[in-house]
Short mmCIF file of C-alpha atoms and ligand atoms in Angstrom, two decimals:
data_model
loop_
_atom_site.label_atom_id
_atom_site.label_comp_id
_atom_site.label_asym_id
_atom_site.label_seq_id
_atom_site.Cartn_x
_atom_site.Cartn_y
_atom_site.Cartn_z
CA MET A 17 264.90 178.01 91.40
CA ASN A 18 264.21 175.02 93.32
CA THR A 19 260.92 173.95 92.12
CA ALA A 20 260.94 170.56 93.92
CA SER A 21 258.27 170.34 96.77
CA GLN A 22 259.15 171.29 99.80
CA THR A 23 257.71 170.37 103.22
CA GLY A 24 257.84 172.78 106.13
CA ALA A 25 260.99 171.02 107.46
CA GLY A 26 262.69 171.88 103.92
CA GLU A 27 262.51 168.18 102.78
CA ARG A 28 262.97 167.83 98.98
CA TYR A 29 260.62 165.20 97.40
CA VAL A 30 260.84 164.23 93.59
CA LEU A 31 257.48 162.11 93.59
CA GLU A 32 254.87 162.91 95.93
CA ALA A 33 251.73 161.64 96.58
CA ARG A 34 249.40 163.36 99.57
CA SER A 35 246.18 162.23 100.67
CA VAL A 36 245.35 160.92 97.30
CA VAL A 37 242.06 159.79 96.27
CA ALA A 38 241.58 158.18 92.70
CA GLY A 39 239.85 155.57 90.80
CA TYR A 40 238.09 154.96 87.47
CA GLY A 41 234.27 156.13 87.11
CA ASP A 42 232.83 155.21 90.29
CA LYS A 43 235.27 153.07 91.61
CA THR A 44 237.85 153.87 94.09
CA ILE A 45 241.14 152.58 93.51
CA LEU A 46 243.39 154.36 95.73
CA ARG A 47 242.39 155.60 99.12
CA GLU A 48 244.04 158.39 101.04
CA LEU A 49 247.48 157.39 99.30
CA ASP A 50 250.46 159.17 100.99
CA LEU A 51 254.10 158.22 99.17
CA SER A 52 256.99 160.41 98.74
CA ILE A 53 260.44 159.74 97.59
CA ARG A 54 263.35 161.98 97.99
CA PRO A 55 266.44 162.61 95.54
CA GLY A 56 268.86 159.83 95.43
CA GLU A 57 266.27 157.22 97.04
CA ILE A 58 264.53 153.93 95.98
CA VAL A 59 261.05 152.84 97.01
CA ALA A 60 259.49 149.85 95.86
CA LEU A 61 255.85 149.33 95.72
CA LEU A 62 254.60 145.90 96.25
CA GLY A 63 251.05 144.75 96.43
CA ALA A 64 248.58 141.83 95.37
CA ASN A 65 247.24 142.08 91.31
CA GLY A 66 244.79 144.80 91.43
CA ALA A 67 246.23 146.74 94.64
CA GLY A 68 246.61 150.16 92.70
CA LYS A 69 250.32 149.98 91.79
CA THR A 70 249.69 150.55 88.07
CA THR A 71 247.35 153.40 88.85
CA THR A 72 249.93 154.99 91.46
CA LEU A 73 252.33 155.34 88.46
CA SER A 74 249.53 156.42 86.45
CA LEU A 75 249.22 159.38 88.55
CA PHE A 76 252.74 160.26 88.49
CA LEU A 77 252.44 160.00 84.77
CA GLY A 78 249.45 162.43 84.52
CA PHE A 79 247.46 159.93 82.72
CA LEU A 80 245.13 159.82 85.89
CA ALA A 81 243.87 162.83 87.56
CA PRO A 82 243.51 162.35 91.76
CA ARG A 83 239.77 163.20 92.90
CA SER A 84 241.41 164.78 95.87
CA GLY A 85 245.08 165.18 97.58
CA GLN A 86 248.22 166.32 95.55
CA VAL A 87 250.28 164.53 93.33
CA ARG A 88 253.64 166.37 92.49
CA VAL A 89 256.55 165.33 90.17
CA ASP A 90 259.60 167.54 91.38
CA GLY A 91 257.19 169.95 92.41
CA ARG A 92 255.10 170.11 89.42
CA ASP A 93 251.55 168.91 89.18
CA PRO A 94 251.62 166.24 86.59
CA VAL A 95 247.80 167.58 85.40
CA ALA A 96 248.23 171.23 85.56
CA ASP A 97 251.62 171.10 84.07
CA PRO A 98 251.92 167.94 81.94
CA ASP A 99 254.89 169.01 79.96
CA GLY A 100 256.85 170.07 83.21
CA ALA A 101 256.11 167.19 85.23
CA ARG A 102 257.02 164.84 82.14
CA ARG A 103 260.58 166.72 81.49
CA SER A 104 261.32 165.64 85.23
CA LEU A 105 260.62 161.98 84.63
CA ALA A 106 261.28 159.15 82.97
CA TYR A 107 259.33 156.05 82.86
CA ILE A 108 260.65 152.60 82.14
CA PRO A 109 257.34 150.52 81.32
CA GLU A 110 257.44 146.35 81.68
CA ASN A 111 258.16 146.08 78.09
CA VAL A 112 260.24 149.09 76.92
CA ALA A 113 258.81 150.44 73.36
CA LEU A 114 261.58 151.19 70.85
CA TYR A 115 261.48 151.90 67.43
CA GLU A 116 262.27 148.34 65.99
CA HIS A 117 264.09 149.38 62.75
CA LEU A 118 266.26 151.75 64.56
CA SER A 119 269.79 150.97 66.34
CA ALA A 120 270.53 151.49 70.23
CA ARG A 121 272.32 154.52 69.53
CA GLU A 122 269.65 155.94 66.97
CA ASN A 123 266.90 155.14 69.29
CA ILE A 124 268.38 157.46 71.80
CA ALA A 125 269.36 160.07 69.58
CA TYR A 126 265.87 160.22 67.98
CA LEU A 127 264.14 160.39 71.65
CA LEU A 128 266.57 163.14 72.51
CA ALA A 129 265.79 164.89 69.83
CA LEU A 130 261.99 164.81 70.13
CA ALA A 131 262.78 166.41 73.45
CA ASP A 132 264.56 169.04 71.62
CA GLN A 133 268.14 167.90 73.17
CA ASN A 134 270.93 166.87 70.95
CA GLU A 135 273.88 164.92 71.91
CA PRO A 136 276.99 163.51 70.18
CA ALA A 137 277.27 160.20 68.96
CA GLY A 138 280.18 159.81 71.41
CA ALA A 139 278.04 160.62 74.35
CA ILE A 140 275.31 158.38 73.63
CA GLY A 141 277.80 155.56 73.21
CA ALA A 142 279.09 156.46 76.44
CA ALA A 143 275.89 156.27 78.20
CA LEU A 144 275.07 153.05 76.72
CA GLY A 145 278.49 151.66 77.63
CA ALA A 146 277.31 153.19 81.25
CA ALA A 147 274.34 151.05 81.20
CA GLY A 148 276.29 148.06 80.52
CA LEU A 149 275.34 147.57 76.89
CA ASP A 150 277.81 145.58 74.84
CA PRO A 151 279.44 148.07 72.61
CA ALA A 152 278.75 145.26 69.64
CA ALA A 153 275.07 145.94 70.36
CA HIS A 154 275.19 150.16 70.34
CA ASP A 155 274.68 149.97 66.29
CA ARG A 156 272.51 147.04 66.13
CA ARG A 157 268.90 147.19 65.11
CA VAL A 158 266.87 146.88 68.58
CA ALA A 159 264.54 144.48 66.86
CA GLY A 160 266.25 141.48 68.30
CA PHE A 161 267.53 142.74 71.61
CA SER A 162 266.47 141.26 74.81
CA LYS A 163 264.09 142.63 77.86
CA GLY A 164 267.43 143.42 79.76
CA MET A 165 269.25 145.17 76.88
CA ARG A 166 266.14 147.28 75.67
CA GLN A 167 266.06 148.32 79.63
CA LYS A 168 269.85 149.45 79.52
CA VAL A 169 268.87 151.50 76.55
CA ALA A 170 266.25 153.05 78.33
CA ILE A 171 268.39 153.57 81.42
CA ALA A 172 270.96 155.11 79.00
CA LEU A 173 268.18 157.54 77.79
CA ALA A 174 267.31 158.27 81.26
CA THR A 175 270.67 159.20 82.63
CA MET A 176 271.32 161.41 78.89
CA ARG A 177 267.92 163.35 80.04
CA LYS A 178 269.14 163.70 83.75
CA VAL A 179 265.69 163.49 84.89
CA PRO A 180 265.15 163.84 88.81
CA ALA A 181 262.71 161.07 89.36
CA LEU A 182 262.41 157.40 87.65
CA LEU A 183 259.18 155.18 87.37
CA LEU A 184 259.50 151.20 86.58
CA ASP A 185 257.11 149.03 86.12
CA GLU A 186 257.87 145.18 86.77
CA PRO A 187 261.65 145.89 85.56
CA THR A 188 262.77 142.43 86.95
CA SER A 189 259.57 139.93 85.53
CA GLY A 190 261.18 138.10 82.89
CA LEU A 191 264.89 138.89 83.88
CA ASP A 192 267.15 135.95 84.67
CA PRO A 193 268.76 136.29 88.45
CA GLN A 194 272.32 137.81 86.66
CA ALA A 195 270.38 140.28 84.53
CA THR A 196 268.44 140.93 87.33
CA VAL A 197 271.72 141.82 89.55
CA GLU A 198 273.12 143.89 86.75
CA PHE A 199 269.95 145.56 86.50
CA ASN A 200 269.74 146.93 90.17
CA ARG A 201 273.44 147.73 89.98
CA LEU A 202 272.32 150.19 87.43
CA LEU A 203 269.36 151.37 89.65
CA THR A 204 272.06 152.04 92.68
CA GLN A 205 274.61 154.15 90.04
CA LEU A 206 271.09 156.22 89.09
CA ARG A 207 270.62 156.51 92.97
CA ALA A 208 274.16 157.47 93.35
CA GLY A 209 273.66 160.25 90.89
CA GLY A 210 270.75 161.87 92.83
CA THR A 211 267.56 159.93 90.88
CA GLY A 212 264.39 159.46 92.93
CA ILE A 213 263.26 156.10 91.99
CA LEU A 214 259.98 154.49 92.29
CA MET A 215 259.34 150.80 91.36
CA VAL A 216 256.34 148.75 91.27
CA THR A 217 256.92 144.98 91.19
CA HIS A 218 256.02 141.67 92.40
CA ASP A 219 259.97 140.56 92.87
CA LEU A 220 260.38 140.58 96.90
CA LEU A 221 263.83 139.71 96.57
CA SER A 222 265.26 142.27 94.13
CA ALA A 223 263.02 144.70 96.08
CA ALA A 224 264.99 143.92 99.07
CA ASP A 225 268.33 143.96 97.32
CA VAL A 226 268.06 147.44 96.03
CA ALA A 227 265.49 149.73 97.97
CA ASP A 228 265.85 152.08 100.79
CA ARG A 229 262.05 151.53 101.19
CA ILE A 230 259.43 148.99 100.72
CA GLY A 231 255.97 149.86 100.91
CA PHE A 232 252.89 147.32 100.89
CA LEU A 233 249.92 148.69 99.08
CA ASP A 234 246.73 146.61 99.93
CA ALA A 235 243.31 147.56 98.16
CA GLY A 236 244.67 151.02 97.71
CA VAL A 237 246.16 151.33 100.89
CA LEU A 238 249.39 151.70 101.73
CA ARG A 239 249.49 149.27 104.72
CA GLU A 240 252.87 149.09 105.91
CA GLU A 241 256.30 150.95 104.96
CA VAL A 242 259.87 149.29 105.97
CA ALA A 243 262.86 151.00 105.44
CA ALA A 244 266.44 149.68 105.07
CA SER A 245 268.76 149.25 108.07
CA GLY A 246 271.58 147.59 109.05
CA ALA A 247 274.24 145.36 107.24
CA ASP A 248 271.21 143.15 106.29
CA ARG A 249 268.95 146.06 104.87
CA PHE A 250 265.76 143.89 105.45
CA ASP A 251 264.56 140.76 107.26
CA VAL A 252 263.26 139.37 104.14
CA ARG A 253 261.47 136.48 105.82
CA ALA A 254 259.12 139.12 107.61
CA LEU A 255 258.95 141.17 104.46
CA HIS A 256 257.32 137.65 102.62
CA ARG A 257 254.84 137.36 105.67
CA SER A 258 253.78 140.72 104.96
CA TYR A 259 253.82 140.23 101.55
CA GLY A 260 251.93 137.07 101.64
CA GLY A 261 250.04 137.91 104.49
CA GLN A 262 248.14 140.21 102.55
CA ALA A 263 247.04 138.12 99.79
CA ALA A 264 245.61 135.89 102.33
P1 ATP B 2 249.11 144.55 88.88
O1 ATP B 2 249.85 143.86 90.06
O2 ATP B 2 247.91 143.37 88.35
O3 ATP B 2 249.50 145.02 87.85
P2 ATP B 2 248.20 146.60 90.07
O4 ATP B 2 248.15 146.69 91.45
O5 ATP B 2 249.02 147.36 89.11
O6 ATP B 2 247.74 145.03 89.89
P3 ATP B 2 246.06 148.69 89.08
O7 ATP B 2 246.47 148.25 87.48
O8 ATP B 2 246.25 149.64 89.75
O9 ATP B 2 246.61 147.61 89.91
O10 ATP B 2 244.54 148.20 89.08
C1 ATP B 2 243.63 148.47 90.47
C2 ATP B 2 242.29 148.44 89.95
O11 ATP B 2 241.80 149.18 88.88
C3 ATP B 2 241.89 146.99 89.23
O12 ATP B 2 240.94 146.32 89.94
C4 ATP B 2 241.90 147.36 87.88
O13 ATP B 2 240.64 146.37 87.25
C5 ATP B 2 241.14 148.70 87.76
N1 ATP B 2 241.66 149.34 86.79
C6 ATP B 2 242.86 149.72 86.38
N2 ATP B 2 242.96 150.29 85.34
C7 ATP B 2 241.46 150.77 84.99
C8 ATP B 2 240.57 151.20 83.88
N3 ATP B 2 241.33 151.99 82.87
N4 ATP B 2 239.67 151.78 83.71
C9 ATP B 2 238.75 150.81 84.91
N5 ATP B 2 239.34 150.34 85.83
C10 ATP B 2 240.93 150.18 85.83
#
């Protein structure tokens, strides 16, 4: 059974927000937000501080219910079916939280076991290797890991969970240029495997490097969406004007 959202045209979306109005208390943050991500597509959401980017992630995570409109994760309503939606989703926050006294391999084994998924140590090692974590670090406690290394553990976990959708919050903030390039390479691998990815970021260059579409959120409204096209993918100067323009 295909539980993913289908439009009349038969398009499948792994993350979908339709005419979503949402906020906190009597404060409205998102105003008629429409955002949809297909399998194998990377969408970056940019916007000024307070524009509603994290609020958008909270909707997909089921932390916040929309006042009106529809939110779906692989066809599941995160409020009505939180377990179903969470099973379809991996979330990598700005600072990945791991069990500090456990090794990278043990973290993954434990987090998978919590979801009733048991995998042999070799398979976990292979996933960590594919995520670019040096084999010498697989059995080291994560306490001393850098942000980039923690992200690799989180990506390996997401790969093993085979989730159709991935949410990323500020994934490249604080990463050096080489780690950013490496991280984006991992995202393109996930995309090739069919994962649909939504990242919220202030890093325009990194978004232009990896995203298929870039959306600009302005005071809770998706003001503009630009799709990659041609060999140059994006006109970075035009994107920069768009991004800077909204802050003015
Ligand atoms: P940033 O780039 O600073 O992370 P953002 O685009 O992610 O910003 P949000 O975190 O979604 O913005 O916040 C949007 C607005 O909602 C802000 O005005 C913020 O103060 C408000 N807000 C966020 N969380 C809550 C909450 N739990 N209760 C009340 N207001 C909140």
